[in-house]
Amino acid sequence: MSGKLYLVATPIGNLEDITLRALKVLKEVDLIAAEDTRHTLGLLNHFEISKPLISYYKQNEKVKSEILIEKLNAGQNIAVVSDAGTPGISDPGEEIVKVAIENNIEIVPIPGACAFVNALIASGMSSKEFEFIGFLSANKKERKDKLEEVKFETKTLIFYEAPHKLKTTLESMLEVLGDRKIVLARELTKIHEEFIRGNISTILEQIVDIKGEFVIIVEGNSISKKDVELDNLNEKSLEDHYKFYENQGFDKKEIIKKIAKDRNTNKNEIYQYFLNK
Ligand code: SAM
């Protein structure tokens, strides 16, 4: 019988955030696959757990996944952990899960700390609907292209960022998204935990020498892409508005209904207009 693959969340700073279940699993598995074995060894030593470790990081995920699958197929139970937080969230984990599914191996997530979830729930921004983006590219053009892509997103946006890139990222955000409200969730679960709230431009002035780990929560756009498109459509002549829907394959009756809805007017008025043309 194959072993089980456990995805074990570990603390993001405060070691007291490890769960009883995570400790139990780490004690009982045959092997722990860790993003950085030295880092995880520190965690295991703290909780007096002694276990064989194997390295499993982004660059060797594919090769190592095959080795882990062989061991799982041979009946070993394996825990995957990353340096901090939940494996698979901007951390290695996704690849082994895919291959494990292909091999009919049971996957067991062990819940625990995750930086973005805690940043979001304490941010004061809408947590009803949100988009997790994670790390933006270090390449300026790619970074801006991604920001352009989400510019009209009305959901709360969530980003991870490395400390030394925080300023550059906020500058790109200011340029593309405008001076939005943001929250910097800094050093979560650690001694210097804080939430810095304000507009991007004000925060940029405040963070000259700031250090630590950050999650950036950005307020969604109050104007959606649909609103902008609708504004553009309504500025067109009625003929061009008609052509816009005609090109999408709608028939006359549907087009008149759509134009009336867009312009918040009676469909008979639109019908009469085109009748007299
Ligand atoms: N897997 C992790 C999780 O579940 O959140 C995320 C790992 S990702 C490589 C590291 C990024 O997460 C950091 O650059 C930072 O943006 C965020 N992060 C991790 N720990 C944090 C903390 N204690 N406070 C604020 N942000 C943190």
PDB file of C-alpha atoms and ligand atoms in Angstrom:
ATOM      1  CA  MET A   1       0.000   0.000   0.000  1.00  0.00           C
ATOM      2  CA  SER A   2       1.292   3.505  -0.840  1.00  0.00           C
ATOM      3  CA  GLY A   3       2.159   5.994   1.833  1.00  0.00           C
ATOM      4  CA  LYS A   4       0.471   9.356   2.358  1.00  0.00           C
ATOM      5  CA  LEU A   5       1.708  12.755   1.280  1.00  0.00           C
ATOM      6  CA  TYR A   6       1.245  15.365   4.016  1.00  0.00           C
ATOM      7  CA  LEU A   7       1.487  19.092   3.189  1.00  0.00           C
ATOM      8  CA  VAL A   8       2.392  20.601   6.529  1.00  0.00           C
ATOM      9  CA  ALA A   9       2.092  24.335   7.269  1.00  0.00           C
ATOM     10  CA  THR A  10       4.781  25.689   9.594  1.00  0.00           C
ATOM     11  CA  PRO A  11       5.030  29.043  11.467  1.00  0.00           C
ATOM     12  CA  ILE A  12       5.743  32.316   9.632  1.00  0.00           C
ATOM     13  CA  GLY A  13       7.746  33.717  12.548  1.00  0.00           C
ATOM     14  CA  ASN A  14       6.237  32.773  15.878  1.00  0.00           C
ATOM     15  CA  LEU A  15       7.022  29.129  16.675  1.00  0.00           C
ATOM     16  CA  GLU A  16       3.955  28.902  18.913  1.00  0.00           C
ATOM     17  CA  ASP A  17       1.871  28.899  15.735  1.00  0.00           C
ATOM     18  CA  ILE A  18       2.776  25.298  14.922  1.00  0.00           C
ATOM     19  CA  THR A  19      -0.297  23.108  15.355  1.00  0.00           C
ATOM     20  CA  LEU A  20      -0.527  19.968  17.493  1.00  0.00           C
ATOM     21  CA  ARG A  21      -1.453  18.044  14.364  1.00  0.00           C
ATOM     22  CA  ALA A  22       1.569  19.363  12.455  1.00  0.00           C
ATOM     23  CA  LEU A  23       3.861  18.215  15.296  1.00  0.00           C
ATOM     24  CA  LYS A  24       2.195  14.794  15.368  1.00  0.00           C
ATOM     25  CA  VAL A  25       2.588  14.342  11.608  1.00  0.00           C
ATOM     26  CA  LEU A  26       6.220  15.526  11.618  1.00  0.00           C
ATOM     27  CA  LYS A  27       6.961  13.028  14.408  1.00  0.00           C
ATOM     28  CA  GLU A  28       5.237  10.133  12.669  1.00  0.00           C
ATOM     29  CA  VAL A  29       6.220  10.408   8.993  1.00  0.00           C
ATOM     30  CA  ASP A  30       9.157   8.457   7.571  1.00  0.00           C
ATOM     31  CA  LEU A  31      10.678  11.401   5.736  1.00  0.00           C
ATOM     32  CA  ILE A  32      10.389  15.198   5.590  1.00  0.00           C
ATOM     33  CA  ALA A  33      10.898  16.952   2.235  1.00  0.00           C
ATOM     34  CA  ALA A  34      12.004  20.488   3.070  1.00  0.00           C
ATOM     35  CA  GLU A  35      12.588  23.614   0.986  1.00  0.00           C
ATOM     36  CA  ASP A  36      15.755  24.278   2.996  1.00  0.00           C
ATOM     37  CA  THR A  37      16.853  21.333   5.125  1.00  0.00           C
ATOM     38  CA  ARG A  38      19.025  23.506   7.429  1.00  0.00           C
ATOM     39  CA  HIS A  39      16.129  25.856   8.115  1.00  0.00           C
ATOM     40  CA  THR A  40      13.730  22.990   8.851  1.00  0.00           C
ATOM     41  CA  LEU A  41      16.328  21.301  11.036  1.00  0.00           C
ATOM     42  CA  GLY A  42      16.173  24.376  13.299  1.00  0.00           C
ATOM     43  CA  LEU A  43      12.394  23.960  13.605  1.00  0.00           C
ATOM     44  CA  LEU A  44      12.657  20.205  14.245  1.00  0.00           C
ATOM     45  CA  ASN A  45      15.391  20.689  16.871  1.00  0.00           C
ATOM     46  CA  HIS A  46      13.225  23.240  18.680  1.00  0.00           C
ATOM     47  CA  PHE A  47      10.438  20.657  18.975  1.00  0.00           C
ATOM     48  CA  GLU A  48      12.883  17.786  19.624  1.00  0.00           C
ATOM     49  CA  ILE A  49      11.922  15.909  16.487  1.00  0.00           C
ATOM     50  CA  SER A  50      14.530  13.811  14.756  1.00  0.00           C
ATOM     51  CA  LYS A  51      13.657  12.760  11.203  1.00  0.00           C
ATOM     52  CA  PRO A  52      15.453  12.116   7.892  1.00  0.00           C
ATOM     53  CA  LEU A  53      15.283  15.183   5.653  1.00  0.00           C
ATOM     54  CA  ILE A  54      15.473  15.512   1.885  1.00  0.00           C
ATOM     55  CA  SER A  55      15.740  18.834   0.047  1.00  0.00           C
ATOM     56  CA  TYR A  56      12.795  19.853  -2.123  1.00  0.00           C
ATOM     57  CA  TYR A  57      12.999  23.339  -3.588  1.00  0.00           C
ATOM     58  CA  LYS A  58      11.576  25.136  -6.638  1.00  0.00           C
ATOM     59  CA  GLN A  59      14.539  24.431  -8.949  1.00  0.00           C
ATOM     60  CA  ASN A  60      14.612  20.661  -8.282  1.00  0.00           C
ATOM     61  CA  GLU A  61      10.860  20.120  -7.786  1.00  0.00           C
ATOM     62  CA  LYS A  62      10.395  17.930 -10.898  1.00  0.00           C
ATOM     63  CA  VAL A  63      13.314  15.553 -10.285  1.00  0.00           C
ATOM     64  CA  LYS A  64      12.730  15.351  -6.545  1.00  0.00           C
ATOM     65  CA  SER A  65       8.999  14.738  -7.040  1.00  0.00           C
ATOM     66  CA  GLU A  66       9.829  11.531  -8.941  1.00  0.00           C
ATOM     67  CA  ILE A  67      12.111  10.348  -6.128  1.00  0.00           C
ATOM     68  CA  LEU A  68       9.435  11.149  -3.540  1.00  0.00           C
ATOM     69  CA  ILE A  69       6.769   9.311  -5.559  1.00  0.00           C
ATOM     70  CA  GLU A  70       8.969   6.183  -5.631  1.00  0.00           C
ATOM     71  CA  LYS A  71       9.236   6.325  -1.854  1.00  0.00           C
ATOM     72  CA  LEU A  72       5.493   6.959  -1.438  1.00  0.00           C
ATOM     73  CA  ASN A  73       4.749   4.025  -3.743  1.00  0.00           C
ATOM     74  CA  ALA A  74       7.050   1.903  -1.574  1.00  0.00           C
ATOM     75  CA  GLY A  75       4.800   2.714   1.406  1.00  0.00           C
ATOM     76  CA  GLN A  76       6.658   5.619   3.074  1.00  0.00           C
ATOM     77  CA  ASN A  77       4.676   8.512   4.555  1.00  0.00           C
ATOM     78  CA  ILE A  78       6.191  11.864   3.585  1.00  0.00           C
ATOM     79  CA  ALA A  79       5.663  15.420   4.882  1.00  0.00           C
ATOM     80  CA  VAL A  80       6.402  18.389   2.633  1.00  0.00           C
ATOM     81  CA  VAL A  81       7.286  21.625   4.425  1.00  0.00           C
ATOM     82  CA  SER A  82       8.496  24.987   3.166  1.00  0.00           C
ATOM     83  CA  ASP A  83      10.667  27.507   5.033  1.00  0.00           C
ATOM     84  CA  ALA A  84       7.606  29.247   6.426  1.00  0.00           C
ATOM     85  CA  GLY A  85       3.847  29.036   6.122  1.00  0.00           C
ATOM     86  CA  THR A  86       1.830  26.868   3.812  1.00  0.00           C
ATOM     87  CA  PRO A  87       3.618  24.761   1.159  1.00  0.00           C
ATOM     88  CA  GLY A  88       2.416  25.495  -2.378  1.00  0.00           C
ATOM     89  CA  ILE A  89       1.618  29.152  -1.612  1.00  0.00           C
ATOM     90  CA  SER A  90       4.473  31.008  -3.378  1.00  0.00           C
ATOM     91  CA  ASP A  91       6.542  28.052  -2.203  1.00  0.00           C
ATOM     92  CA  PRO A  92       7.344  24.572  -3.539  1.00  0.00           C
ATOM     93  CA  GLY A  93       4.576  21.988  -3.236  1.00  0.00           C
ATOM     94  CA  GLU A  94       2.433  22.286  -6.357  1.00  0.00           C
ATOM     95  CA  GLU A  95       4.498  19.861  -8.471  1.00  0.00           C
ATOM     96  CA  ILE A  96       4.557  16.975  -5.998  1.00  0.00           C
ATOM     97  CA  VAL A  97       0.783  17.287  -5.513  1.00  0.00           C
ATOM     98  CA  LYS A  98       0.198  17.004  -9.291  1.00  0.00           C
ATOM     99  CA  VAL A  99       2.390  13.913  -9.597  1.00  0.00           C
ATOM    100  CA  ALA A 100       0.910  12.348  -6.447  1.00  0.00           C
ATOM    101  CA  ILE A 101      -2.602  12.709  -7.912  1.00  0.00           C
ATOM    102  CA  GLU A 102      -1.436  10.977 -11.122  1.00  0.00           C
ATOM    103  CA  ASN A 103      -0.091   8.143  -8.946  1.00  0.00           C
ATOM    104  CA  ASN A 104      -3.261   7.797  -6.855  1.00  0.00           C
ATOM    105  CA  ILE A 105      -1.456   8.786  -3.688  1.00  0.00           C
ATOM    106  CA  GLU A 106      -3.505  10.158  -0.802  1.00  0.00           C
ATOM    107  CA  ILE A 107      -2.795  13.829  -0.117  1.00  0.00           C
ATOM    108  CA  VAL A 108      -3.413  15.274   3.341  1.00  0.00           C
ATOM    109  CA  PRO A 109      -3.134  19.040   3.927  1.00  0.00           C
ATOM    110  CA  ILE A 110      -2.244  20.024   7.492  1.00  0.00           C
ATOM    111  CA  PRO A 111      -3.540  23.606   7.964  1.00  0.00           C
ATOM    112  CA  GLY A 112      -1.607  26.340   9.699  1.00  0.00           C
ATOM    113  CA  ALA A 113      -0.005  29.727   9.188  1.00  0.00           C
ATOM    114  CA  CYS A 114      -0.215  31.513   5.859  1.00  0.00           C
ATOM    115  CA  ALA A 115       1.019  35.111   5.613  1.00  0.00           C
ATOM    116  CA  PHE A 116      -1.546  36.440   3.156  1.00  0.00           C
ATOM    117  CA  VAL A 117      -4.590  35.091   4.991  1.00  0.00           C
ATOM    118  CA  ASN A 118      -3.550  36.793   8.230  1.00  0.00           C
ATOM    119  CA  ALA A 119      -2.601  40.025   6.438  1.00  0.00           C
ATOM    120  CA  LEU A 120      -5.982  40.096   4.699  1.00  0.00           C
ATOM    121  CA  ILE A 121      -8.156  39.413   7.730  1.00  0.00           C
ATOM    122  CA  ALA A 122      -6.473  42.183   9.737  1.00  0.00           C
ATOM    123  CA  SER A 123      -6.229  44.654   6.835  1.00  0.00           C
ATOM    124  CA  GLY A 124      -9.718  46.108   7.141  1.00  0.00           C
ATOM    125  CA  MET A 125     -10.164  45.723   3.384  1.00  0.00           C
ATOM    126  CA  SER A 126     -12.831  43.561   1.810  1.00  0.00           C
ATOM    127  CA  SER A 127     -12.123  39.886   2.394  1.00  0.00           C
ATOM    128  CA  LYS A 128     -15.338  38.827   0.676  1.00  0.00           C
ATOM    129  CA  GLU A 129     -13.644  38.581  -2.703  1.00  0.00           C
ATOM    130  CA  PHE A 130      -9.915  38.873  -3.274  1.00  0.00           C
ATOM    131  CA  GLU A 131      -7.207  37.993  -5.773  1.00  0.00           C
ATOM    132  CA  PHE A 132      -3.936  36.574  -4.530  1.00  0.00           C
ATOM    133  CA  ILE A 133      -1.148  37.526  -6.914  1.00  0.00           C
ATOM    134  CA  GLY A 134       1.916  36.688  -4.824  1.00  0.00           C
ATOM    135  CA  PHE A 135       5.295  37.910  -6.090  1.00  0.00           C
ATOM    136  CA  LEU A 136       5.444  40.305  -9.031  1.00  0.00           C
ATOM    137  CA  SER A 137       8.255  39.830 -11.528  1.00  0.00           C
ATOM    138  CA  ALA A 138      11.590  41.523 -10.833  1.00  0.00           C
ATOM    139  CA  ASN A 139      11.555  42.559 -14.493  1.00  0.00           C
ATOM    140  CA  LYS A 140      10.100  46.074 -14.718  1.00  0.00           C
ATOM    141  CA  LYS A 141       8.070  45.497 -17.899  1.00  0.00           C
ATOM    142  CA  GLU A 142       6.619  42.175 -16.717  1.00  0.00           C
ATOM    143  CA  ARG A 143       5.802  43.732 -13.349  1.00  0.00           C
ATOM    144  CA  LYS A 144       3.941  46.611 -14.972  1.00  0.00           C
ATOM    145  CA  ASP A 145       2.152  44.321 -17.444  1.00  0.00           C
ATOM    146  CA  LYS A 146       0.810  42.243 -14.556  1.00  0.00           C
ATOM    147  CA  LEU A 147      -0.324  45.388 -12.731  1.00  0.00           C
ATOM    148  CA  GLU A 148      -2.036  46.630 -15.931  1.00  0.00           C
ATOM    149  CA  GLU A 149      -3.817  43.269 -16.101  1.00  0.00           C
ATOM    150  CA  VAL A 150      -5.328  43.707 -12.626  1.00  0.00           C
ATOM    151  CA  LYS A 151      -5.795  47.488 -12.756  1.00  0.00           C
ATOM    152  CA  PHE A 152      -9.591  47.323 -13.087  1.00  0.00           C
ATOM    153  CA  GLU A 153     -10.021  44.400 -10.700  1.00  0.00           C
ATOM    154  CA  THR A 154     -12.609  45.399  -8.095  1.00  0.00           C
ATOM    155  CA  LYS A 155     -11.553  42.616  -5.711  1.00  0.00           C
ATOM    156  CA  THR A 156      -8.915  43.220  -3.027  1.00  0.00           C
ATOM    157  CA  LEU A 157      -5.444  42.453  -4.429  1.00  0.00           C
ATOM    158  CA  ILE A 158      -2.781  40.612  -2.429  1.00  0.00           C
ATOM    159  CA  PHE A 159       0.953  40.648  -3.115  1.00  0.00           C
ATOM    160  CA  TYR A 160       4.035  39.160  -1.510  1.00  0.00           C
ATOM    161  CA  GLU A 161       7.302  41.046  -1.744  1.00  0.00           C
ATOM    162  CA  ALA A 162      10.905  40.658  -0.699  1.00  0.00           C
ATOM    163  CA  PRO A 163      12.014  43.476   1.666  1.00  0.00           C
ATOM    164  CA  HIS A 164      14.634  44.967  -0.673  1.00  0.00           C
ATOM    165  CA  LYS A 165      12.114  45.235  -3.536  1.00  0.00           C
ATOM    166  CA  LEU A 166       9.285  46.819  -1.548  1.00  0.00           C
ATOM    167  CA  LYS A 167      10.006  50.414  -2.589  1.00  0.00           C
ATOM    168  CA  THR A 168      10.332  49.632  -6.329  1.00  0.00           C
ATOM    169  CA  THR A 169       7.141  47.581  -6.231  1.00  0.00           C
ATOM    170  CA  LEU A 170       5.173  50.351  -4.515  1.00  0.00           C
ATOM    171  CA  GLU A 171       6.500  52.841  -7.084  1.00  0.00           C
ATOM    172  CA  SER A 172       5.269  50.617  -9.936  1.00  0.00           C
ATOM    173  CA  MET A 173       1.914  50.241  -8.179  1.00  0.00           C
ATOM    174  CA  LEU A 174       1.565  54.011  -7.798  1.00  0.00           C
ATOM    175  CA  GLU A 175       2.346  54.491 -11.477  1.00  0.00           C
ATOM    176  CA  VAL A 176      -0.058  51.830 -12.795  1.00  0.00           C
ATOM    177  CA  LEU A 177      -2.816  51.490 -10.186  1.00  0.00           C
ATOM    178  CA  GLY A 178      -2.857  55.111  -9.010  1.00  0.00           C
ATOM    179  CA  ASP A 179      -2.693  56.354  -5.446  1.00  0.00           C
ATOM    180  CA  ARG A 180      -4.775  53.560  -3.951  1.00  0.00           C
ATOM    181  CA  LYS A 181      -5.308  52.692  -0.320  1.00  0.00           C
ATOM    182  CA  ILE A 182      -3.013  49.889   0.750  1.00  0.00           C
ATOM    183  CA  VAL A 183      -2.047  48.037   3.902  1.00  0.00           C
ATOM    184  CA  LEU A 184       1.472  46.782   4.538  1.00  0.00           C
ATOM    185  CA  ALA A 185       1.272  43.843   6.912  1.00  0.00           C
ATOM    186  CA  ARG A 186       4.769  43.761   8.369  1.00  0.00           C
ATOM    187  CA  GLU A 187       6.522  41.033  10.366  1.00  0.00           C
ATOM    188  CA  LEU A 188       3.338  39.049  11.009  1.00  0.00           C
ATOM    189  CA  THR A 189       3.344  36.986  14.200  1.00  0.00           C
ATOM    190  CA  LYS A 190       6.749  38.451  15.197  1.00  0.00           C
ATOM    191  CA  ILE A 191       7.726  41.019  17.858  1.00  0.00           C
ATOM    192  CA  HIS A 192       7.618  43.961  15.448  1.00  0.00           C
ATOM    193  CA  GLU A 193       4.314  43.029  13.812  1.00  0.00           C
ATOM    194  CA  GLU A 194       2.525  46.106  12.501  1.00  0.00           C
ATOM    195  CA  PHE A 195      -0.060  47.205   9.962  1.00  0.00           C
ATOM    196  CA  ILE A 196       0.804  50.331   8.004  1.00  0.00           C
ATOM    197  CA  ARG A 197      -2.306  51.801   6.418  1.00  0.00           C
ATOM    198  CA  GLY A 198      -2.583  54.663   3.949  1.00  0.00           C
ATOM    199  CA  ASN A 199      -2.293  55.729   0.328  1.00  0.00           C
ATOM    200  CA  ILE A 200       0.676  54.436  -1.668  1.00  0.00           C
ATOM    201  CA  SER A 201       2.302  57.888  -1.999  1.00  0.00           C
ATOM    202  CA  THR A 202       2.138  58.573   1.765  1.00  0.00           C
ATOM    203  CA  ILE A 203       3.471  55.120   2.624  1.00  0.00           C
ATOM    204  CA  LEU A 204       6.335  55.521   0.158  1.00  0.00           C
ATOM    205  CA  GLU A 205       7.445  58.605   2.113  1.00  0.00           C
ATOM    206  CA  GLN A 206       7.267  56.680   5.406  1.00  0.00           C
ATOM    207  CA  ILE A 207       9.230  53.568   4.501  1.00  0.00           C
ATOM    208  CA  VAL A 208      12.681  54.953   3.762  1.00  0.00           C
ATOM    209  CA  ASP A 209      14.543  52.608   6.117  1.00  0.00           C
ATOM    210  CA  ILE A 210      11.928  50.013   6.849  1.00  0.00           C
ATOM    211  CA  LYS A 211      12.956  46.369   7.328  1.00  0.00           C
ATOM    212  CA  GLY A 212      11.217  43.020   7.643  1.00  0.00           C
ATOM    213  CA  GLU A 213       8.819  40.831   5.731  1.00  0.00           C
ATOM    214  CA  PHE A 214       5.720  42.291   4.113  1.00  0.00           C
ATOM    215  CA  VAL A 215       2.407  41.386   2.577  1.00  0.00           C
ATOM    216  CA  ILE A 216       0.900  44.181   0.482  1.00  0.00           C
ATOM    217  CA  ILE A 217      -2.894  44.405   0.471  1.00  0.00           C
ATOM    218  CA  VAL A 218      -4.312  46.759  -2.169  1.00  0.00           C
ATOM    219  CA  GLU A 219      -7.867  48.050  -2.279  1.00  0.00           C
ATOM    220  CA  GLY A 220      -9.746  46.914  -5.403  1.00  0.00           C
ATOM    221  CA  ASN A 221     -10.627  49.467  -8.072  1.00  0.00           C
ATOM    222  CA  SER A 222     -13.920  51.281  -7.475  1.00  0.00           C
ATOM    223  CA  ILE A 223     -14.448  51.414 -11.259  1.00  0.00           C
ATOM    224  CA  SER A 224     -14.581  48.080 -13.075  1.00  0.00           C
ATOM    225  CA  LYS A 225     -13.407  47.466 -16.656  1.00  0.00           C
ATOM    226  CA  LYS A 226     -17.068  46.971 -17.594  1.00  0.00           C
ATOM    227  CA  ASP A 227     -17.927  50.460 -16.256  1.00  0.00           C
ATOM    228  CA  VAL A 228     -15.132  51.981 -18.345  1.00  0.00           C
ATOM    229  CA  GLU A 229     -16.161  50.055 -21.452  1.00  0.00           C
ATOM    230  CA  LEU A 230     -19.770  51.102 -20.905  1.00  0.00           C
ATOM    231  CA  ASP A 231     -18.740  54.754 -20.543  1.00  0.00           C
ATOM    232  CA  ASN A 232     -16.825  54.481 -23.812  1.00  0.00           C
ATOM    233  CA  LEU A 233     -19.773  52.844 -25.555  1.00  0.00           C
ATOM    234  CA  ASN A 234     -22.216  55.467 -24.350  1.00  0.00           C
ATOM    235  CA  GLU A 235     -19.966  58.198 -25.692  1.00  0.00           C
ATOM    236  CA  LYS A 236     -20.195  56.688 -29.177  1.00  0.00           C
ATOM    237  CA  SER A 237     -22.918  57.596 -31.683  1.00  0.00           C
ATOM    238  CA  LEU A 238     -25.986  55.318 -31.643  1.00  0.00           C
ATOM    239  CA  GLU A 239     -24.825  53.940 -35.024  1.00  0.00           C
ATOM    240  CA  ASP A 240     -21.388  52.968 -33.660  1.00  0.00           C
ATOM    241  CA  HIS A 241     -22.976  51.553 -30.519  1.00  0.00           C
ATOM    242  CA  TYR A 242     -25.192  49.440 -32.821  1.00  0.00           C
ATOM    243  CA  LYS A 243     -22.204  48.293 -34.888  1.00  0.00           C
ATOM    244  CA  PHE A 244     -20.343  47.251 -31.720  1.00  0.00           C
ATOM    245  CA  TYR A 245     -23.031  44.668 -30.897  1.00  0.00           C
ATOM    246  CA  GLU A 246     -23.696  43.790 -34.542  1.00  0.00           C
ATOM    247  CA  ASN A 247     -20.040  42.763 -34.898  1.00  0.00           C
ATOM    248  CA  GLN A 248     -20.531  40.415 -31.951  1.00  0.00           C
ATOM    249  CA  GLY A 249     -23.307  38.605 -33.858  1.00  0.00           C
ATOM    250  CA  PHE A 250     -26.389  39.921 -32.016  1.00  0.00           C
ATOM    251  CA  ASP A 251     -29.639  40.371 -33.994  1.00  0.00           C
ATOM    252  CA  LYS A 252     -31.492  43.707 -34.311  1.00  0.00           C
ATOM    253  CA  LYS A 253     -33.943  43.023 -31.461  1.00  0.00           C
ATOM    254  CA  GLU A 254     -31.162  42.038 -29.060  1.00  0.00           C
ATOM    255  CA  ILE A 255     -29.023  45.020 -30.069  1.00  0.00           C
ATOM    256  CA  ILE A 256     -31.819  47.508 -29.387  1.00  0.00           C
ATOM    257  CA  LYS A 257     -32.456  45.924 -26.001  1.00  0.00           C
ATOM    258  CA  LYS A 258     -28.742  46.089 -25.129  1.00  0.00           C
ATOM    259  CA  ILE A 259     -28.328  49.720 -26.215  1.00  0.00           C
ATOM    260  CA  ALA A 260     -31.389  50.739 -24.184  1.00  0.00           C
ATOM    261  CA  LYS A 261     -29.973  48.973 -21.139  1.00  0.00           C
ATOM    262  CA  ASP A 262     -26.487  50.535 -21.553  1.00  0.00           C
ATOM    263  CA  ARG A 263     -27.976  54.018 -21.943  1.00  0.00           C
ATOM    264  CA  ASN A 264     -30.601  53.485 -19.279  1.00  0.00           C
ATOM    265  CA  THR A 265     -33.353  54.481 -21.680  1.00  0.00           C
ATOM    266  CA  ASN A 266     -36.578  53.063 -23.118  1.00  0.00           C
ATOM    267  CA  LYS A 267     -36.018  50.471 -25.882  1.00  0.00           C
ATOM    268  CA  ASN A 268     -38.890  51.946 -27.947  1.00  0.00           C
ATOM    269  CA  GLU A 269     -36.946  55.207 -28.224  1.00  0.00           C
ATOM    270  CA  ILE A 270     -33.961  53.360 -29.646  1.00  0.00           C
ATOM    271  CA  TYR A 271     -36.246  51.310 -31.882  1.00  0.00           C
ATOM    272  CA  GLN A 272     -37.889  54.510 -33.242  1.00  0.00           C
ATOM    273  CA  TYR A 273     -34.478  56.062 -33.864  1.00  0.00           C
ATOM    274  CA  PHE A 274     -33.357  53.179 -36.071  1.00  0.00           C
ATOM    275  CA  LEU A 275     -36.796  52.929 -37.733  1.00  0.00           C
ATOM    276  CA  ASN A 276     -36.461  56.495 -39.001  1.00  0.00           C
ATOM    277  CA  LYS A 277     -32.961  55.900 -40.365  1.00  0.00           C
TER     278      LYS A 277
HETATM  279  N1  SAM B   1       4.279  29.919   1.953  1.00  0.00           N
HETATM  280  C1  SAM B   1       4.289  31.190   2.626  1.00  0.00           C
HETATM  281  C2  SAM B   1       2.866  31.480   3.153  1.00  0.00           C
HETATM  282  O1  SAM B   1       2.122  30.543   3.379  1.00  0.00           O
HETATM  283  O2  SAM B   1       2.536  32.634   3.369  1.00  0.00           O
HETATM  284  C3  SAM B   1       4.816  32.289   1.750  1.00  0.00           C
HETATM  285  C4  SAM B   1       6.240  32.105   1.341  1.00  0.00           C
HETATM  286  S1  SAM B   1       6.851  33.346   0.304  1.00  0.00           S
HETATM  287  C5  SAM B   1       8.326  32.600  -0.278  1.00  0.00           C
HETATM  288  C6  SAM B   1       7.527  34.530   1.403  1.00  0.00           C
HETATM  289  C7  SAM B   1       6.735  35.843   1.403  1.00  0.00           C
HETATM  290  O3  SAM B   1       5.611  35.718   2.251  1.00  0.00           O
HETATM  291  C8  SAM B   1       7.518  37.026   1.973  1.00  0.00           C
HETATM  292  O4  SAM B   1       8.322  37.651   0.994  1.00  0.00           O
HETATM  293  C9  SAM B   1       6.413  37.937   2.456  1.00  0.00           C
HETATM  294  O5  SAM B   1       5.848  38.650   1.403  1.00  0.00           O
HETATM  295  C10 SAM B   1       5.398  36.901   2.978  1.00  0.00           C
HETATM  296  N2  SAM B   1       5.647  36.604   4.403  1.00  0.00           N
HETATM  297  C11 SAM B   1       6.118  35.464   4.930  1.00  0.00           C
HETATM  298  N3  SAM B   1       6.205  35.562   6.285  1.00  0.00           N
HETATM  299  C12 SAM B   1       5.762  36.801   6.592  1.00  0.00           C
HETATM  300  C13 SAM B   1       5.612  37.514   7.815  1.00  0.00           C
HETATM  301  N4  SAM B   1       5.927  36.959   8.982  1.00  0.00           N
HETATM  302  N5  SAM B   1       5.127  38.776   7.769  1.00  0.00           N
HETATM  303  C14 SAM B   1       4.794  39.350   6.600  1.00  0.00           C
HETATM  304  N6  SAM B   1       4.931  38.724   5.416  1.00  0.00           N
HETATM  305  C15 SAM B   1       5.397  37.470   5.400  1.00  0.00           C
END
